[in-house]
Short mmCIF file of C-alpha atoms (C1' of nucleotides) in Angstrom, two decimals:
data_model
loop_
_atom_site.label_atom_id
_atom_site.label_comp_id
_atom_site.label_asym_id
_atom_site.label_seq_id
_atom_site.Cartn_x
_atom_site.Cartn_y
_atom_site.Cartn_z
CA UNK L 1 -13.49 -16.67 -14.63
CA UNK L 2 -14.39 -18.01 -18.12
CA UNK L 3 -17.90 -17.98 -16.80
CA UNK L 4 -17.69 -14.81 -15.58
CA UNK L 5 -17.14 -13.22 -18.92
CA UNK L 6 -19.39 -15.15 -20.23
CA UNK L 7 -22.09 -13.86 -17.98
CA UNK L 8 -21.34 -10.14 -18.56
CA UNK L 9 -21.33 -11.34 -22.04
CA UNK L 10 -25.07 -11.17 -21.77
CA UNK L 11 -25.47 -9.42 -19.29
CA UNK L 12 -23.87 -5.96 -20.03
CA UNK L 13 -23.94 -3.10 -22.45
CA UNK L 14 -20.97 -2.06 -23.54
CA UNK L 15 -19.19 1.25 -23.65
CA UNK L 16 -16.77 3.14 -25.21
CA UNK L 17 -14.77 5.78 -23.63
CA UNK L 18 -12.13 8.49 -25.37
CA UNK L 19 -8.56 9.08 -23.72
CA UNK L 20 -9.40 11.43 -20.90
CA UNK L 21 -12.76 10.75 -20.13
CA UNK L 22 -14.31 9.23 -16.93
CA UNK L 23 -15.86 6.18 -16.20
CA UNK L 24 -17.08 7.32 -13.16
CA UNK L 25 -16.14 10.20 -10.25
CA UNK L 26 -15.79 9.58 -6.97
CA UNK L 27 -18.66 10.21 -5.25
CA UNK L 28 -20.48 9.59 -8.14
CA UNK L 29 -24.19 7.55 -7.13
CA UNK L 30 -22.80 3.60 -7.37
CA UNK L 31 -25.69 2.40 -8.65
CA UNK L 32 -24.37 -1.27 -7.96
CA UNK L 33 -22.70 -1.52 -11.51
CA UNK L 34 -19.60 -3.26 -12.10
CA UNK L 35 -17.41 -2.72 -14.93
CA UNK L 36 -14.96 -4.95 -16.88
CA UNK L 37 -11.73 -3.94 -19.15
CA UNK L 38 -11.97 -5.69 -22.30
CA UNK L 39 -9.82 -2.76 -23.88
CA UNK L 40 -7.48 -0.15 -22.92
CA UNK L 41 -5.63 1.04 -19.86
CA UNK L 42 -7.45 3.46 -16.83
CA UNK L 43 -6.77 4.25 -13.60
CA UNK L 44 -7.81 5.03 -10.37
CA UNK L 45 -7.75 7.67 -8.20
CA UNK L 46 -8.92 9.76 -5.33
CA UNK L 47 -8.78 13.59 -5.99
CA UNK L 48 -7.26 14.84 -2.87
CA UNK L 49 -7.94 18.12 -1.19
CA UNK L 50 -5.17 19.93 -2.49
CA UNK L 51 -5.47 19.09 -5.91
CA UNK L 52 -2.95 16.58 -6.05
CA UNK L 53 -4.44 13.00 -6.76
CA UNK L 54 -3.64 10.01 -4.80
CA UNK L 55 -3.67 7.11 -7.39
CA UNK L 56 -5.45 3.71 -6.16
CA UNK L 57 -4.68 1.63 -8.50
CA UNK L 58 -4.04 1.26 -12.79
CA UNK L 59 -6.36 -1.38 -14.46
CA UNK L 60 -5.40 -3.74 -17.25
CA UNK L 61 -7.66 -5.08 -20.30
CA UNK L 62 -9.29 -8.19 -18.08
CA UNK L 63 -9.59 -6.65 -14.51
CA UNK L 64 -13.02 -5.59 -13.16
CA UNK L 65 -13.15 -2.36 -11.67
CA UNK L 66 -16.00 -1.25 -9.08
CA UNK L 67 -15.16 -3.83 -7.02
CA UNK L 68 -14.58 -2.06 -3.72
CA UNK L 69 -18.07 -0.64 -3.86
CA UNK L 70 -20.63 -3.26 -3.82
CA UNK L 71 -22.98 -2.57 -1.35
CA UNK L 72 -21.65 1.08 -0.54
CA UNK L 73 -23.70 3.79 -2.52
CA UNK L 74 -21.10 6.19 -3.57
CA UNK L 75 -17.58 5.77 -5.49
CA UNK L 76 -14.56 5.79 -2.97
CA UNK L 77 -12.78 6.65 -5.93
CA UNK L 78 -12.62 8.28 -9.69
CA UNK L 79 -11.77 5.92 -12.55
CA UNK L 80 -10.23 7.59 -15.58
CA UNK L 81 -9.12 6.67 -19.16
CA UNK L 82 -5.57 6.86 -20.25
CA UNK L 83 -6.57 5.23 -23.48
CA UNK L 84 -9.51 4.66 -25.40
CA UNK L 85 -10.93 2.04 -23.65
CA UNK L 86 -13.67 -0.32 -24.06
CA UNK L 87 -15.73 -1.38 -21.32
CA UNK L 88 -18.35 -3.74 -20.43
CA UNK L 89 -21.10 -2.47 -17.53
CA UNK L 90 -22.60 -5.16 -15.17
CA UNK L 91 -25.34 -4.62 -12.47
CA UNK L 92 -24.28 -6.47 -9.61
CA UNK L 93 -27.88 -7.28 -9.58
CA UNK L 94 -27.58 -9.13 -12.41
CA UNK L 95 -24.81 -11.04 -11.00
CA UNK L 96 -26.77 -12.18 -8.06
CA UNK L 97 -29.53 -13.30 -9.70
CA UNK L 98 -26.56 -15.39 -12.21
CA UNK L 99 -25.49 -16.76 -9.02
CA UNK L 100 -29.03 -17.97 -7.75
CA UNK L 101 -28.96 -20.25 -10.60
CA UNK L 102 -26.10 -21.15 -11.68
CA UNK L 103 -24.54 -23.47 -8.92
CA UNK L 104 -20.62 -22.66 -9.02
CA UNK L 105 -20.65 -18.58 -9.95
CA UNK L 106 -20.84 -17.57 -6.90
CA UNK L 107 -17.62 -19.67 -6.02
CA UNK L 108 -15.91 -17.98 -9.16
CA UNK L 109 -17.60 -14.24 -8.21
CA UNK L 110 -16.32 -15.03 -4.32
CA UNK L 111 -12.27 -16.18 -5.90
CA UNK L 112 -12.45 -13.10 -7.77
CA UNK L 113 -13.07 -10.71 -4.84
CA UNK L 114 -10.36 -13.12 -2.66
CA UNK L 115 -7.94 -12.56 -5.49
CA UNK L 116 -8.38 -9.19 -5.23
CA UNK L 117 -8.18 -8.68 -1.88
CA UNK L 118 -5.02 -10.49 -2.06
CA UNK L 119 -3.66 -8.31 -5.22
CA UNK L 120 -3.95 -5.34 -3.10
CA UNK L 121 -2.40 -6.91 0.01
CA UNK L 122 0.68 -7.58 -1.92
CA UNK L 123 0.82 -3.78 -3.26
CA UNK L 124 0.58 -2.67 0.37
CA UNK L 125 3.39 -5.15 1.16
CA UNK L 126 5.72 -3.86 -1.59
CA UNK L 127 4.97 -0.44 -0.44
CA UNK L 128 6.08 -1.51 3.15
CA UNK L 129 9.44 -3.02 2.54
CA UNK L 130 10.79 -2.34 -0.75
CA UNK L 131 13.01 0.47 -1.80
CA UNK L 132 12.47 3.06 -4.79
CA UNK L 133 14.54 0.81 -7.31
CA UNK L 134 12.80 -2.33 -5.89
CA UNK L 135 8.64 -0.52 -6.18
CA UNK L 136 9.41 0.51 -9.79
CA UNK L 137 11.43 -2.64 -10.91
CA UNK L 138 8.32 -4.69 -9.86
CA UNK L 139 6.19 -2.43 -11.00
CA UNK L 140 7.38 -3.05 -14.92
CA UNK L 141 7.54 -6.37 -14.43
CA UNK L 142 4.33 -6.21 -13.49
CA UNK L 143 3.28 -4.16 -16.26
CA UNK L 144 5.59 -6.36 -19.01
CA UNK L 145 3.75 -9.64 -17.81
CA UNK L 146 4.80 -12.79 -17.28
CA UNK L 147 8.35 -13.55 -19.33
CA UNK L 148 7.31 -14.60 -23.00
CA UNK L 149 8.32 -18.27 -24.09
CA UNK L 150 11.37 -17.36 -26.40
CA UNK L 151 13.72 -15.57 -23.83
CA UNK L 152 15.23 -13.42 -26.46
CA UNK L 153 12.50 -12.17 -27.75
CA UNK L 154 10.73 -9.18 -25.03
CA UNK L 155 8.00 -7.52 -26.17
CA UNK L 156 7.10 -3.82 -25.87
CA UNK L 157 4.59 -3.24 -22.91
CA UNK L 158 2.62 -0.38 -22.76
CA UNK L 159 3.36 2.51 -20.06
CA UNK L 160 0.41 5.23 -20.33
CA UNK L 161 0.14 7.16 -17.45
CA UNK L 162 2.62 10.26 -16.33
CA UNK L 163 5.52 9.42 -14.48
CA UNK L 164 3.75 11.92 -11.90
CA UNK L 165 0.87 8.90 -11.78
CA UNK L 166 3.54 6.14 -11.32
CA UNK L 167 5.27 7.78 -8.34
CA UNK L 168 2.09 8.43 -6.91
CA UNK L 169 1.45 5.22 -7.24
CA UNK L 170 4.54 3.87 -6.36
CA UNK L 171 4.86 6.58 -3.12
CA UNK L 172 7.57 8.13 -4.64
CA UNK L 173 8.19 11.44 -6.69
CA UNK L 174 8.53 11.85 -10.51
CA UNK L 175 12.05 12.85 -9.71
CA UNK L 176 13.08 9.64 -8.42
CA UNK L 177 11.56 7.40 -10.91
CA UNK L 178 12.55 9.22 -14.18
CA UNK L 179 16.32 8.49 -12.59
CA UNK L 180 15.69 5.29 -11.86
CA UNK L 181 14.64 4.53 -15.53
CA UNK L 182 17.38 6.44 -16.50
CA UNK L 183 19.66 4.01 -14.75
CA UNK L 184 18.20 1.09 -15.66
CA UNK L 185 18.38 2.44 -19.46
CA UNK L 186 21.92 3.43 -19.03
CA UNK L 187 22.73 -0.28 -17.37
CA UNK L 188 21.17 -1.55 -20.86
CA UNK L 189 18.50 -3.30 -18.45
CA UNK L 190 15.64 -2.04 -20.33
CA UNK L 191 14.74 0.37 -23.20
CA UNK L 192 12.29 3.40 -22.90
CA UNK L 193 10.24 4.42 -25.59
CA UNK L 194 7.10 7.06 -25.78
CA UNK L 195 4.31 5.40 -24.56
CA UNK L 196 6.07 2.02 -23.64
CA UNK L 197 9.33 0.31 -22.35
CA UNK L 198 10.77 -3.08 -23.59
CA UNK L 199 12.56 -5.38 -20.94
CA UNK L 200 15.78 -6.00 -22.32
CA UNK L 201 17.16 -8.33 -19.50
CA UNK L 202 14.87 -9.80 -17.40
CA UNK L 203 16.92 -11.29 -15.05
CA UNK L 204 18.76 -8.66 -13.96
CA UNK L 205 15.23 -7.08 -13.50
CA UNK L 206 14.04 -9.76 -11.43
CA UNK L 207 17.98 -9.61 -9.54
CA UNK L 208 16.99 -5.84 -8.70
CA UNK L 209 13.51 -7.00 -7.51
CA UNK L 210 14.76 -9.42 -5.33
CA UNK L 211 16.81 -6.61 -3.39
CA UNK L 212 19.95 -6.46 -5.40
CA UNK L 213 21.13 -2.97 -5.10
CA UNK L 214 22.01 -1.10 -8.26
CA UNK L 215 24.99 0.97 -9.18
CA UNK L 216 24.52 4.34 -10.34
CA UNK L 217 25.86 4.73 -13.37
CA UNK L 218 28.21 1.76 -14.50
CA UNK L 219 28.21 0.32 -17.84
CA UNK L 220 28.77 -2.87 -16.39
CA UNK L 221 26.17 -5.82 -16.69
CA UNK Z 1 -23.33 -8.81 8.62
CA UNK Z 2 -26.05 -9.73 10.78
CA UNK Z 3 -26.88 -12.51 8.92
CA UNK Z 4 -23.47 -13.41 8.45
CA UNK Z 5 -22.47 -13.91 12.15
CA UNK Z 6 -25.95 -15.90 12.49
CA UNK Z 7 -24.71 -18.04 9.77
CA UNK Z 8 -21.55 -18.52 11.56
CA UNK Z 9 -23.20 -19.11 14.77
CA UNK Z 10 -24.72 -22.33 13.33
CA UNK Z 11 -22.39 -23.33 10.68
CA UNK Z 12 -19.21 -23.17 12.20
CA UNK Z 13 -17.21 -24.97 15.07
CA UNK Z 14 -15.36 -22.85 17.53
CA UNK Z 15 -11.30 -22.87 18.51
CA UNK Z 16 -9.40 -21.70 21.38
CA UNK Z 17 -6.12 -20.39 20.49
CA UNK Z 18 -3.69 -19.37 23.24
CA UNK Z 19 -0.98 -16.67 23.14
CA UNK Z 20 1.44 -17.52 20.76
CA UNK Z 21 -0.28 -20.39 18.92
CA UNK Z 22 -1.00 -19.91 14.88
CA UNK Z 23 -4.45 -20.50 13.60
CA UNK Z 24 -2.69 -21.57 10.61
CA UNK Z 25 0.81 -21.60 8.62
CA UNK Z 26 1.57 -19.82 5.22
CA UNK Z 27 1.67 -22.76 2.64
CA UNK Z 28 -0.85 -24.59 4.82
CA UNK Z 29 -3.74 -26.32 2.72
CA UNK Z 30 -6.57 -23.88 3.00
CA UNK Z 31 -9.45 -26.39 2.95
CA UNK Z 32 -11.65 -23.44 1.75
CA UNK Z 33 -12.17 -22.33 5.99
CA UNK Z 34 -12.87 -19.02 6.75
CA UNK Z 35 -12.69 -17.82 10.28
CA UNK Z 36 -14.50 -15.44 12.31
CA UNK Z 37 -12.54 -13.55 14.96
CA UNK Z 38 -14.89 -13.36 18.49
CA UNK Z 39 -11.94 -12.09 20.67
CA UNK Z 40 -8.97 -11.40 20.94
CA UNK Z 41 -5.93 -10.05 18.37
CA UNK Z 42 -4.41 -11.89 15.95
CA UNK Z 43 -1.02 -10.46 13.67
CA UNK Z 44 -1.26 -11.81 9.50
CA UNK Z 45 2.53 -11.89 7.98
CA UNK Z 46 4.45 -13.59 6.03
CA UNK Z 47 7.40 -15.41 6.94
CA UNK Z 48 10.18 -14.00 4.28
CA UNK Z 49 13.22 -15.37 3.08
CA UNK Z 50 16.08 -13.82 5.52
CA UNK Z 51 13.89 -14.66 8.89
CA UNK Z 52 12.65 -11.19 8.75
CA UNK Z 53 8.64 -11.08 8.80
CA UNK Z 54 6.28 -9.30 6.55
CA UNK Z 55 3.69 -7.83 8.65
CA UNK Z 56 0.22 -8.34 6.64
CA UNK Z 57 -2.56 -7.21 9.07
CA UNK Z 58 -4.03 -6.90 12.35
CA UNK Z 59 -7.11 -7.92 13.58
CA UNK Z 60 -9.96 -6.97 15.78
CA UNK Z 61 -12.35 -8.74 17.17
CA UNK Z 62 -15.13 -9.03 14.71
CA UNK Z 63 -12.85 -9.15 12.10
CA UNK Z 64 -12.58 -12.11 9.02
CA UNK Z 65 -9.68 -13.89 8.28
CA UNK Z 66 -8.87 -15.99 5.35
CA UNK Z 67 -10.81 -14.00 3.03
CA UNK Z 68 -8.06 -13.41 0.72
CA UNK Z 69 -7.68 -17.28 -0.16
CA UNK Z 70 -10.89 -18.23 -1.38
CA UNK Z 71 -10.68 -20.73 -4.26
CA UNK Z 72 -6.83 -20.83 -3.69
CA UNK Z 73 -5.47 -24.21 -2.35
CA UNK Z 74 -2.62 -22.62 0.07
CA UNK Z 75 -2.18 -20.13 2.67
CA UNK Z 76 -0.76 -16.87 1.18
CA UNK Z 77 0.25 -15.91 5.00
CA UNK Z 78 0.24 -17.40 8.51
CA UNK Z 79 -2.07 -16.02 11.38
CA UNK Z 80 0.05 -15.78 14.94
CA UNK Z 81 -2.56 -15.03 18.30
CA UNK Z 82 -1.19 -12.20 20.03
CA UNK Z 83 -3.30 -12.88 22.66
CA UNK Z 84 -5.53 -15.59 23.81
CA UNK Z 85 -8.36 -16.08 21.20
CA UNK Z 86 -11.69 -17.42 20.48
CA UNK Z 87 -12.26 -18.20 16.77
CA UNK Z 88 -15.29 -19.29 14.83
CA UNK Z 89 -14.35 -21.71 11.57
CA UNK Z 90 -16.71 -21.56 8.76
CA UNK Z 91 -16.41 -23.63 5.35
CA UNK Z 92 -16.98 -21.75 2.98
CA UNK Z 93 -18.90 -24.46 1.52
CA UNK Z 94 -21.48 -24.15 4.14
CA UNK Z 95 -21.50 -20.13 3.46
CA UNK Z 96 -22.33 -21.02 -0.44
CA UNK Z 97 -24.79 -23.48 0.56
CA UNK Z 98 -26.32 -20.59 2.99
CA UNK Z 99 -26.02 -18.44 -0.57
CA UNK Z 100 -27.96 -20.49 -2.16
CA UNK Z 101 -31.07 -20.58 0.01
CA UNK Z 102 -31.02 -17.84 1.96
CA UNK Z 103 -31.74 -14.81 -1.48
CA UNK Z 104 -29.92 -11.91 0.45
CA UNK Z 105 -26.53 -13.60 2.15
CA UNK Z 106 -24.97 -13.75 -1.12
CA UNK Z 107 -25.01 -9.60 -1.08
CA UNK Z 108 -23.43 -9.80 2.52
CA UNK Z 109 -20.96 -11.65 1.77
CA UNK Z 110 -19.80 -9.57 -1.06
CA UNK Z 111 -20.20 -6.84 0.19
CA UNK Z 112 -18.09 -7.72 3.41
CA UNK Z 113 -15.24 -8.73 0.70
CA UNK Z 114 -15.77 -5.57 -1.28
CA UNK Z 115 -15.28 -3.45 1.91
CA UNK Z 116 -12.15 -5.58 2.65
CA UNK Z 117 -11.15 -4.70 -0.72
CA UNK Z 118 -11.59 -0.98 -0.22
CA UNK Z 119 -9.60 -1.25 3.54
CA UNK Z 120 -6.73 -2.50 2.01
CA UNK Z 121 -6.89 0.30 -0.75
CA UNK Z 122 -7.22 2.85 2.13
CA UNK Z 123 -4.39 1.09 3.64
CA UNK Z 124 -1.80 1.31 0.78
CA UNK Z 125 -2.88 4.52 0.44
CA UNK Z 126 -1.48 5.70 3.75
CA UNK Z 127 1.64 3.84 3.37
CA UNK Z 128 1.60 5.76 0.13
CA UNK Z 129 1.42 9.46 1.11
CA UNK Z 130 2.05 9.61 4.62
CA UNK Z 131 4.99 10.56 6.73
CA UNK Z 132 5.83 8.06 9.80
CA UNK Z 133 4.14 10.69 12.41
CA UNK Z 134 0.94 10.77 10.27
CA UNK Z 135 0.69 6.85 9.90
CA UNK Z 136 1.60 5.78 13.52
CA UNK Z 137 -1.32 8.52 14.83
CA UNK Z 138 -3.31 7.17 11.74
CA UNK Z 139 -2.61 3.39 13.43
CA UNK Z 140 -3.65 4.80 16.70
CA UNK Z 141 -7.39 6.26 16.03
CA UNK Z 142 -8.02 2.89 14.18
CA UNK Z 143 -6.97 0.80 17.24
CA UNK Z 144 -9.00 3.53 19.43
CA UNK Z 145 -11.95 3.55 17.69
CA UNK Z 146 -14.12 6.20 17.27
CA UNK Z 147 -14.42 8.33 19.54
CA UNK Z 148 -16.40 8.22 22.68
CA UNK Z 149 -19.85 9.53 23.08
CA UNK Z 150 -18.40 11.58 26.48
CA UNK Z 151 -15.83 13.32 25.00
CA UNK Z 152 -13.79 13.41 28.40
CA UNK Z 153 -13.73 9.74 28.60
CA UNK Z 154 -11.33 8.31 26.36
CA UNK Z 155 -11.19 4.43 26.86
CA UNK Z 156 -7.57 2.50 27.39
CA UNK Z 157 -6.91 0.67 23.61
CA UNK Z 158 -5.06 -2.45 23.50
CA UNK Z 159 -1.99 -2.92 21.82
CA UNK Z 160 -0.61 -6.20 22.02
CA UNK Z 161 1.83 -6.16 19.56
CA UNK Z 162 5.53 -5.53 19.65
CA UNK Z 163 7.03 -2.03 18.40
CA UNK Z 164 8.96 -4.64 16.26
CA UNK Z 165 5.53 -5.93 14.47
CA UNK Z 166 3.97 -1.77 14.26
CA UNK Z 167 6.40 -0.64 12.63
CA UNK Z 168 6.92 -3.58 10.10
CA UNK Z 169 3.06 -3.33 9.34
CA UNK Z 170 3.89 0.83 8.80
CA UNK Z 171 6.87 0.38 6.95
CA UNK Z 172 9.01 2.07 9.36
CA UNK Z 173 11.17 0.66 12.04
CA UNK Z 174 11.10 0.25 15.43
CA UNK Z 175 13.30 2.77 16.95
CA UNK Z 176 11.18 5.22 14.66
CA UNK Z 177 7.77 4.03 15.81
CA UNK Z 178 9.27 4.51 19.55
CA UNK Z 179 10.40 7.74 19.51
CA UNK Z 180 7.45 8.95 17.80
CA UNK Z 181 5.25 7.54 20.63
CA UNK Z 182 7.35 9.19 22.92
CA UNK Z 183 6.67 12.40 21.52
CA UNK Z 184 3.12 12.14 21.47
CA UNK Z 185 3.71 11.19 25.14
CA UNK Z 186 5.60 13.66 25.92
CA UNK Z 187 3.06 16.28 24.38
CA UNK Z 188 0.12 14.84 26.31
CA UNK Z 189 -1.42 13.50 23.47
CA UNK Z 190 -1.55 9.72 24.62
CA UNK Z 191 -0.69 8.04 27.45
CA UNK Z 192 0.96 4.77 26.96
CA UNK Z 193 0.77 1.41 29.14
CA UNK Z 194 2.09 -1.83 29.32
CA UNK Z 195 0.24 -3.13 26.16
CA UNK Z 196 -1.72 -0.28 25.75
CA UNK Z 197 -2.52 3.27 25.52
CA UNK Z 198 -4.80 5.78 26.07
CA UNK Z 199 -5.95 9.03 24.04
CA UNK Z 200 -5.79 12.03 25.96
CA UNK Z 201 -6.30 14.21 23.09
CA UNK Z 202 -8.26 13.22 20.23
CA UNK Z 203 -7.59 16.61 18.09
CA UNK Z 204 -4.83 16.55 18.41
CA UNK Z 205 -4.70 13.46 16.98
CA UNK Z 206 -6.84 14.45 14.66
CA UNK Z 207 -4.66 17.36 13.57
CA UNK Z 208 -1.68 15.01 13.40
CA UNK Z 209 -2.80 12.46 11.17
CA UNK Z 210 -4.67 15.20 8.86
CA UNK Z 211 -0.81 16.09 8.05
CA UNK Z 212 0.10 19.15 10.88
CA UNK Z 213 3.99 18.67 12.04
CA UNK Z 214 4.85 17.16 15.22
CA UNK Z 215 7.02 19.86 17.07
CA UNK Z 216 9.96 17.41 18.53
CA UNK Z 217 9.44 18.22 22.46
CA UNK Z 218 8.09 21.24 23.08
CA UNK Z 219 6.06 21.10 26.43
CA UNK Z 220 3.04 23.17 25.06
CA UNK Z 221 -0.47 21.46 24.09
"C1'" DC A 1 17.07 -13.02 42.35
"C1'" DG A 2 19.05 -13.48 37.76
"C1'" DG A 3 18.87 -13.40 32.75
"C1'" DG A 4 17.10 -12.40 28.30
"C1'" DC A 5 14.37 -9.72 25.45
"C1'" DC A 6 12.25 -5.72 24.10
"C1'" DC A 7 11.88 -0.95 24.41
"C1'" DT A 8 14.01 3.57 24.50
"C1'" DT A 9 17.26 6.94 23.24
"C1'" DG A 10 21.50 9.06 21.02
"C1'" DA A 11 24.80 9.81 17.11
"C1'" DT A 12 25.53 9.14 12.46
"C1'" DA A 13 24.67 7.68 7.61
"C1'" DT A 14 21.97 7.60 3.50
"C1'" DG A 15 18.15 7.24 0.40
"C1'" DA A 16 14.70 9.84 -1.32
"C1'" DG A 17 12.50 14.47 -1.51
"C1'" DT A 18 12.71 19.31 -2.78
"C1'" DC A 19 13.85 23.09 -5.58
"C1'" DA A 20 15.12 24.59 -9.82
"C1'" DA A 21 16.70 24.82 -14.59
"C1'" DG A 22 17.01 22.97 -19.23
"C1'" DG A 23 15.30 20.08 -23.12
"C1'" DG A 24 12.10 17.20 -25.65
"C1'" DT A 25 7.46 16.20 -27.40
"C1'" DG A 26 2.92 16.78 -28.72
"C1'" DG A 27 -0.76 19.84 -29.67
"C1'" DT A 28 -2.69 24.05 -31.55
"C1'" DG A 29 -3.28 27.88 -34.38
"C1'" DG A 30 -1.74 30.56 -38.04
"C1'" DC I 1 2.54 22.49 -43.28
"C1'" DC I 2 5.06 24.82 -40.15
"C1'" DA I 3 5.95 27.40 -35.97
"C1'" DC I 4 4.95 28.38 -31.49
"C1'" DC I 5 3.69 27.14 -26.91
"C1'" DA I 6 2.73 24.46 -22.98
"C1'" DC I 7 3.49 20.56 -20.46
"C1'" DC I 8 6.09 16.84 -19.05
"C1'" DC I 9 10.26 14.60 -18.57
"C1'" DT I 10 15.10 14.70 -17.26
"C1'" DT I 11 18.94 16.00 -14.59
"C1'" DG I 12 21.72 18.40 -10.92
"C1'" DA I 13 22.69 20.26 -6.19
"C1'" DC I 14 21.19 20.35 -1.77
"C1'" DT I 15 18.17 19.17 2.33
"C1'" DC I 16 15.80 16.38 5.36
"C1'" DA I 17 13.38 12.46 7.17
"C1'" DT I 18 14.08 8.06 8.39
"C1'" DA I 19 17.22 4.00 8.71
"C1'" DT I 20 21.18 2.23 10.90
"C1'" DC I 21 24.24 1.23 14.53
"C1'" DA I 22 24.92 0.97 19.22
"C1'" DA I 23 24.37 1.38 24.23
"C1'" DG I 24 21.60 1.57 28.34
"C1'" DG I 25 17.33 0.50 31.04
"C1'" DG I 26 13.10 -1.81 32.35
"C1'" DC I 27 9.93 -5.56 32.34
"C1'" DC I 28 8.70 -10.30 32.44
"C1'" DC I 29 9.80 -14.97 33.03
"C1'" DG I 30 12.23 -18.59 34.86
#
DNA sequence: CGGGCCCTTGATATGAGTCAAGGGTGGTGG
DNA sequence: CCACCACCCTTGACTCATATCAAGGGCCCG
């Protein structure tokens, strides 16, 4: 991976994009480029028929996006900026020839693609078996990342996109998720602020996303 | 892809599985092998906690498997033969070396991961949006196929799997997936066999899966 | 021929969706 | 700088699809 950013160190040019703008449209001629998140939050989505948009998938600052595309000529899907974002463009081209010379990035470029391939077979498995409560619980854990070193001390993780985003994402409604934050804010579990959320106890987060069920409206904890 | 069964053709040694055998065990070392399905149907899961399993995949013959642990020690999932098998394995190693040399593998390989990438995406996606009528006749044209050049002639699909394994894989459950079936059955959409089925109508199939309802027995077509 | 397992089918329960109204927040224009 | 407006978020009541529970039947295997 280190070598990986290294390589579209050199490799790329940069770009800049404002909240709201595209990266690219599905569709959109693929050109073989490959993009990586150094800044700033995006996601992606398919604009469905009827208007409504059936989101893919939200990228981080460190994922690569594009991925899904190599060797297909059009976009499967739109990418879209929820923040200003910062990006880095690489021509898969460019990769290839990287991985002509140098002996072990092709092993790193294949693990990324696995690890991918395995990121989104674990969405799909969520989406099979778990409950609302359970999809959205993981889903901010997700988001908060892995639990800090001082236990008492949570930081505030970014939430961006609409709650109308994160039950499409989620395969759920905006309905159902604002009450589900609602309860975990009333249970004290978490704390909800404009643009962001702060895990307040994760352990009874990671209780709930292990299948615990969760009372409606007790001030227990 | 071409090029990539050639490569397997020479690189890799072939295994017989039988019925009810596992090409390999989640938590089993991974030894960086890839395999290559020839024939035959294998079921991907994950053994969970409670006994239950966690339907991952199903495959096809042509199909890869153990693309989602490259550069990972350990299985992330075990691989079950539903039905008697003949499997190519292929180090990866051996692909890389093959990378190396031959200037246009490296692109096939990719890209066979990237469209993996973008099947899984389009998989989630169902589970996302779709109703259990519109992902069980969604499950159905993949198993089928596309469609026949003589439009009459619709060919007998296998289906080897229990009712217990498609619905886990749709997120549904059994008695759900059954009584769906039936109605399609009883509509004279499909025709079902021991451990198979046939389309009798593809449009309406078609129709189905596109999101029209599914009246609950009416005897009309 | 007998037994177990899976498939089918019915009645009922429940989680999540739908519809709808009210309130907060951010953005825009005066 | 303030006020208005639009959009999104929240919350409630009700509906509906799908899960659950349970019983009966058929197929395959021993």
């Amino acid at each position: 991976m280190t070598a990986l950013e290294l390589a579209q160190c050199q490799l790329g040019s940069q770009i800049q994009l404002a909240r709201g703008e595209h990266l690219f449209q599905m569709g959109a001629e693929a050109d073989g480029e490959l993009y990586f998140v150094r800044s700033g939050h995006l996601k992606i989505y398919q604009p469905c028929d009827d208007g409504v948009q059936r989101i893919i998938d939200f990228t981080r600052p460190g994922d690569w996006l594009g991925v899904d595309t190599i060797g297909e000529q059009y976009r499967h899907a739109s990418a879209h900026a929820l923040t200003d974002c910062q990006v880095d463009v690489v021509q898969y081209r460019h990769l290839a020839e990287l991985m002509d010379e140098e002996p072990y990035s092709c092993d790193l470029f294949s693990a990324m693609l696995s690890r991918e391939i395995d990121r989104q077979q674990l969405a799909a498995a969520i989406l099979r078996s778990a409950g609302a409560c359970q999809r959205i619980v993981m889903f901010l854990l997700q988001r908060a990342g892995p639990a800090p070193q001082a236990p008492m001390l949570e930081t505030h993780a970014p939430l961006p996109m609409s709650r109308q985003d994160i039950s499409d994402y989620l395969g759920l409604t905006p309905a159902t998720v604002s009450r589900t934050l609602s309860s975990l804010k009333r249970n004290g579990w978490i704390s909800l602020g404009q643009r962001g959320f702060v895990v307040q106890s994760r352990p009874a987060l990671e209780r709930l996303a292990a299948g615990a069920p969760l009372a409606i409206a007790p001030q227990a904890a």
